[in-house]
Amino acid sequence: MALTIVILRLLVCILAFPMFLLNFLGLWNWICKKWFPHFMQRFTVIYNEQMASKKRELFSNLQDFVGPSGKLSLLEVGCGTGANFKFYPPGCRVTCVDPNPNFEKFLIKSVAENKHLQLERFVVAAGENMLQVADGSVDVVVCTLVLCSVESQERLLQEVRRVLRPGGAFYFLEHVAAESSTWIYFWQQILHPSWYLLFDGCHLTRESWKALERAGFSKLKLQHFWAPLSWELVRPHICGYAIK
């Protein structure tokens, strides 16, 4: 089986040779940073349509974590185009962090369409290094379809715990590796190298629940589920929240 995976992976990489060549020449990252926000703008519309009920369920108790100010202070890591904004409660004050500055114009459009919340600021930074966000300054951190692509899940989760106030919550919704005995996992392994380049560092085979279990939260509520998505490769999901 391992040899079959290697051979099929090589064939896929040959088909994707122009992309690997551009990456070797140092050009692919620039191209990807430019086109990826446009792709995500279209993808998140479809994703939200298919995942709307799950997102509403996930974010239904956000108001439980409102702090002393009386308004929910929320930090979204890897905010992208602002696809989660419509699911946040009225009066929510949102700070957005994303390493790709090309998302900003899409974010501004999303804010204009979601007048029930207030955008505090957009910070261009990686989730593993959010120095512009003060310790214990937010009630809630949200992270959706982000743990798959960060360089270090452990450092990201350390930063999440740092910026959360005591008793604050971290909400997550992520695609993950399928069970190792399934055909989905077989194809995830084959397509992973090409997928990683094509989709800006996204890992198909990450077992993100393990990093969450090791992160040191006082409480973790985590659910594995099969998302109602068209793309079979990313249907294995986890969601839930953790309390500092």
Short mmCIF file of C-alpha atoms in Angstrom, two decimals:
data_model
loop_
_atom_site.label_atom_id
_atom_site.label_comp_id
_atom_site.label_asym_id
_atom_site.label_seq_id
_atom_site.Cartn_x
_atom_site.Cartn_y
_atom_site.Cartn_z
CA MET A 1 0.00 0.00 0.00
CA ALA A 2 2.83 2.40 0.89
CA LEU A 3 4.49 1.83 -2.50
CA THR A 4 1.18 2.44 -4.27
CA ILE A 5 0.80 5.75 -2.45
CA VAL A 6 4.33 6.82 -3.41
CA ILE A 7 3.78 5.95 -7.09
CA LEU A 8 0.39 7.69 -7.30
CA ARG A 9 1.71 10.71 -5.43
CA LEU A 10 4.58 10.96 -7.92
CA LEU A 11 2.16 10.81 -10.85
CA VAL A 12 0.06 13.61 -9.37
CA CYS A 13 3.18 15.70 -8.79
CA ILE A 14 4.20 15.19 -12.43
CA LEU A 15 0.80 16.46 -13.55
CA ALA A 16 1.24 19.46 -11.25
CA PHE A 17 4.84 20.04 -12.39
CA PRO A 18 4.32 23.69 -13.51
CA MET A 19 3.18 24.61 -9.99
CA PHE A 20 6.18 22.86 -8.41
CA LEU A 21 8.50 24.59 -10.89
CA LEU A 22 7.09 28.00 -10.00
CA ASN A 23 7.58 27.14 -6.33
CA PHE A 24 11.19 26.11 -6.98
CA LEU A 25 11.78 29.45 -8.74
CA GLY A 26 10.33 31.33 -5.75
CA LEU A 27 7.31 32.64 -7.64
CA TRP A 28 4.47 30.41 -6.46
CA ASN A 29 4.07 31.93 -2.99
CA TRP A 30 3.51 35.41 -4.46
CA ILE A 31 1.01 34.04 -7.00
CA CYS A 32 -0.82 32.02 -4.34
CA LYS A 33 -1.11 34.97 -1.94
CA LYS A 34 -2.73 36.97 -4.73
CA TRP A 35 -5.23 34.40 -6.05
CA PHE A 36 -6.09 32.59 -2.83
CA PRO A 37 -8.39 35.34 -1.42
CA HIS A 38 -10.38 35.30 -4.69
CA PHE A 39 -10.74 31.52 -4.42
CA MET A 40 -11.76 31.74 -0.77
CA GLN A 41 -14.38 34.37 -1.53
CA ARG A 42 -16.14 31.86 -3.81
CA PHE A 43 -15.42 28.78 -1.71
CA THR A 44 -16.73 30.25 1.53
CA VAL A 45 -20.09 31.09 -0.07
CA ILE A 46 -20.53 27.40 -0.93
CA TYR A 47 -19.08 26.27 2.41
CA ASN A 48 -21.43 28.53 4.37
CA GLU A 49 -24.44 27.26 2.44
CA GLN A 50 -23.56 23.65 3.20
CA MET A 51 -22.37 24.26 6.78
CA ALA A 52 -24.82 26.96 7.91
CA SER A 53 -26.70 24.77 10.39
CA LYS A 54 -23.46 23.48 11.94
CA LYS A 55 -22.05 27.02 12.28
CA ARG A 56 -25.27 28.30 13.86
CA GLU A 57 -25.14 25.42 16.32
CA LEU A 58 -21.46 25.97 17.09
CA PHE A 59 -21.76 29.71 17.70
CA SER A 60 -25.15 29.58 19.44
CA ASN A 61 -23.69 30.16 22.92
CA LEU A 62 -21.11 32.85 22.13
CA GLN A 63 -23.02 35.31 24.32
CA ASP A 64 -22.35 33.10 27.34
CA PHE A 65 -18.78 34.41 27.30
CA VAL A 66 -19.50 38.15 27.29
CA GLY A 67 -17.02 39.83 29.62
CA PRO A 68 -17.37 42.67 32.15
CA SER A 69 -17.70 45.27 29.34
CA GLY A 70 -21.13 43.90 28.44
CA LYS A 71 -20.14 43.44 24.80
CA LEU A 72 -18.52 40.36 23.33
CA SER A 73 -14.87 40.95 22.44
CA LEU A 74 -13.97 38.41 19.75
CA LEU A 75 -10.69 37.70 17.99
CA GLU A 76 -10.85 35.74 14.75
CA VAL A 77 -7.57 34.11 13.72
CA GLY A 78 -7.22 33.47 9.99
CA CYS A 79 -10.29 35.57 9.31
CA GLY A 80 -10.00 35.32 5.52
CA THR A 81 -12.96 37.00 3.84
CA GLY A 82 -15.06 37.31 7.01
CA ALA A 83 -17.22 34.29 6.25
CA ASN A 84 -18.15 33.82 9.93
CA PHE A 85 -19.39 37.36 10.51
CA LYS A 86 -23.03 36.55 9.75
CA PHE A 87 -23.05 33.99 12.59
CA TYR A 88 -21.79 36.37 15.30
CA PRO A 89 -24.22 38.03 17.76
CA PRO A 90 -25.29 41.69 17.45
CA GLY A 91 -22.95 44.19 19.07
CA CYS A 92 -19.96 41.88 18.82
CA ARG A 93 -16.61 43.69 18.64
CA VAL A 94 -14.31 41.80 16.27
CA THR A 95 -10.55 41.94 15.83
CA CYS A 96 -9.29 40.06 12.77
CA VAL A 97 -5.87 38.50 12.29
CA ASP A 98 -4.60 37.05 9.02
CA PRO A 99 -1.09 36.72 7.57
CA ASN A 100 -2.31 37.58 4.04
CA PRO A 101 -2.91 41.35 3.58
CA ASN A 102 -4.77 40.66 0.32
CA PHE A 103 -7.81 39.57 2.33
CA GLU A 104 -8.43 43.10 3.64
CA LYS A 105 -10.59 44.37 0.77
CA PHE A 106 -12.82 41.27 1.03
CA LEU A 107 -13.00 41.75 4.79
CA ILE A 108 -14.15 45.37 4.41
CA LYS A 109 -16.91 44.22 2.04
CA SER A 110 -18.02 41.59 4.54
CA VAL A 111 -18.13 44.17 7.36
CA ALA A 112 -20.35 46.40 5.20
CA GLU A 113 -22.74 43.47 4.72
CA ASN A 114 -22.82 42.66 8.46
CA LYS A 115 -23.66 45.90 10.21
CA HIS A 116 -24.69 44.08 13.39
CA LEU A 117 -21.03 43.84 14.45
CA GLN A 118 -18.15 46.24 14.86
CA LEU A 119 -14.73 45.64 13.32
CA GLU A 120 -12.12 46.90 15.77
CA ARG A 121 -9.07 46.35 13.56
CA PHE A 122 -7.41 44.08 11.01
CA VAL A 123 -3.97 42.84 12.04
CA VAL A 124 -1.64 41.36 9.44
CA ALA A 125 0.12 38.61 11.41
CA ALA A 126 0.47 34.87 11.70
CA GLY A 127 -1.63 33.21 14.38
CA GLU A 128 1.53 31.92 16.04
CA ASN A 129 2.79 35.49 16.57
CA MET A 130 -0.01 37.89 17.58
CA LEU A 131 2.11 40.36 19.52
CA GLN A 132 -0.27 43.21 18.66
CA VAL A 133 -3.00 41.53 20.74
CA ALA A 134 -2.62 42.05 24.49
CA ASP A 135 -2.62 39.28 27.09
CA GLY A 136 -6.06 38.36 28.43
CA SER A 137 -7.77 40.98 26.25
CA VAL A 138 -10.53 39.00 24.47
CA ASP A 139 -13.56 36.98 25.56
CA VAL A 140 -13.55 34.59 22.61
CA VAL A 141 -11.14 33.42 19.91
CA VAL A 142 -12.52 31.84 16.75
CA CYS A 143 -10.56 29.71 14.30
CA THR A 144 -12.22 27.97 11.32
CA LEU A 145 -10.33 26.13 8.57
CA VAL A 146 -7.06 27.49 9.94
CA LEU A 147 -5.40 24.76 12.02
CA CYS A 148 -4.88 22.88 8.76
CA SER A 149 -2.50 25.51 7.43
CA VAL A 150 -0.60 27.12 10.32
CA GLU A 151 3.09 26.26 10.64
CA SER A 152 2.77 25.27 14.30
CA GLN A 153 -0.54 24.32 15.88
CA GLU A 154 1.12 24.23 19.29
CA ARG A 155 2.39 27.83 19.07
CA LEU A 156 -0.96 29.03 17.73
CA LEU A 157 -2.82 27.45 20.64
CA GLN A 158 -0.33 28.95 23.10
CA GLU A 159 -1.11 32.36 21.63
CA VAL A 160 -4.84 31.68 21.86
CA ARG A 161 -4.53 30.89 25.57
CA ARG A 162 -2.38 33.99 26.08
CA VAL A 163 -4.86 36.47 24.57
CA LEU A 164 -7.98 34.91 26.15
CA ARG A 165 -9.17 36.29 29.46
CA PRO A 166 -9.63 33.74 32.28
CA GLY A 167 -12.82 31.83 31.55
CA GLY A 168 -12.76 32.85 27.88
CA ALA A 169 -13.44 30.37 25.09
CA PHE A 170 -11.75 29.16 21.91
CA TYR A 171 -14.12 28.02 19.13
CA PHE A 172 -12.90 25.85 16.27
CA LEU A 173 -14.24 24.21 13.11
CA GLU A 174 -11.64 22.30 11.07
CA HIS A 175 -11.26 19.67 8.39
CA VAL A 176 -8.95 16.87 9.50
CA ALA A 177 -7.41 13.57 8.45
CA ALA A 178 -9.85 10.73 7.84
CA GLU A 179 -9.54 7.44 9.69
CA SER A 180 -6.40 5.65 8.49
CA SER A 181 -8.33 2.59 7.29
CA THR A 182 -10.51 4.55 4.83
CA TRP A 183 -10.18 5.28 1.13
CA ILE A 184 -10.54 8.98 1.93
CA TYR A 185 -7.31 8.84 3.94
CA PHE A 186 -5.64 6.89 1.13
CA TRP A 187 -6.39 9.71 -1.33
CA GLN A 188 -5.55 12.40 1.21
CA GLN A 189 -2.02 10.97 1.43
CA ILE A 190 -1.66 10.83 -2.35
CA LEU A 191 -2.87 14.37 -3.02
CA HIS A 192 -1.34 16.06 0.01
CA PRO A 193 1.92 17.45 -1.52
CA SER A 194 0.10 19.07 -4.46
CA TRP A 195 -2.83 20.17 -2.31
CA TYR A 196 -0.41 21.82 0.15
CA LEU A 197 1.05 24.04 -2.56
CA LEU A 198 -2.19 24.73 -4.40
CA PHE A 199 -4.14 25.78 -1.31
CA ASP A 200 -1.60 27.98 0.45
CA GLY A 201 -0.13 25.51 2.94
CA CYS A 202 -3.26 23.49 3.72
CA HIS A 203 -2.57 20.02 5.16
CA LEU A 204 -5.02 17.25 4.28
CA THR A 205 -3.71 14.77 6.82
CA ARG A 206 -3.51 16.74 10.07
CA GLU A 207 -4.96 15.19 13.22
CA SER A 208 -5.75 18.57 14.74
CA TRP A 209 -7.77 17.15 17.62
CA LYS A 210 -4.54 15.84 19.16
CA ALA A 211 -3.04 19.34 19.39
CA LEU A 212 -6.25 20.60 21.00
CA GLU A 213 -6.18 17.80 23.57
CA ARG A 214 -2.58 18.68 24.49
CA ALA A 215 -3.11 22.46 24.62
CA GLY A 216 -3.90 22.70 28.33
CA PHE A 217 -7.41 24.15 28.30
CA SER A 218 -9.45 23.61 31.47
CA LYS A 219 -12.35 22.20 29.46
CA LEU A 220 -12.57 20.83 25.90
CA LYS A 221 -15.77 19.99 24.08
CA LEU A 222 -14.84 18.33 20.77
CA GLN A 223 -16.97 16.57 18.19
CA HIS A 224 -15.90 14.53 15.15
CA PHE A 225 -18.40 14.63 12.30
CA TRP A 226 -18.78 14.06 8.59
CA ALA A 227 -19.43 17.44 6.97
CA PRO A 228 -22.13 17.70 4.28
CA LEU A 229 -19.67 18.96 1.66
CA SER A 230 -19.24 18.20 -2.03
CA TRP A 231 -15.47 17.59 -1.71
CA GLU A 232 -15.03 14.14 -0.17
CA LEU A 233 -11.41 14.81 0.81
CA VAL A 234 -12.36 17.50 3.32
CA ARG A 235 -15.55 15.98 4.71
CA PRO A 236 -13.91 14.64 7.92
CA HIS A 237 -14.28 17.53 10.40
CA ILE A 238 -14.03 18.44 14.04
CA CYS A 239 -15.75 21.29 15.86
CA GLY A 240 -16.29 22.52 19.37
CA TYR A 241 -14.91 24.91 21.94
CA ALA A 242 -12.36 24.98 24.73
CA ILE A 243 -12.35 27.10 27.88
CA LYS A 244 -9.24 28.68 29.34
#
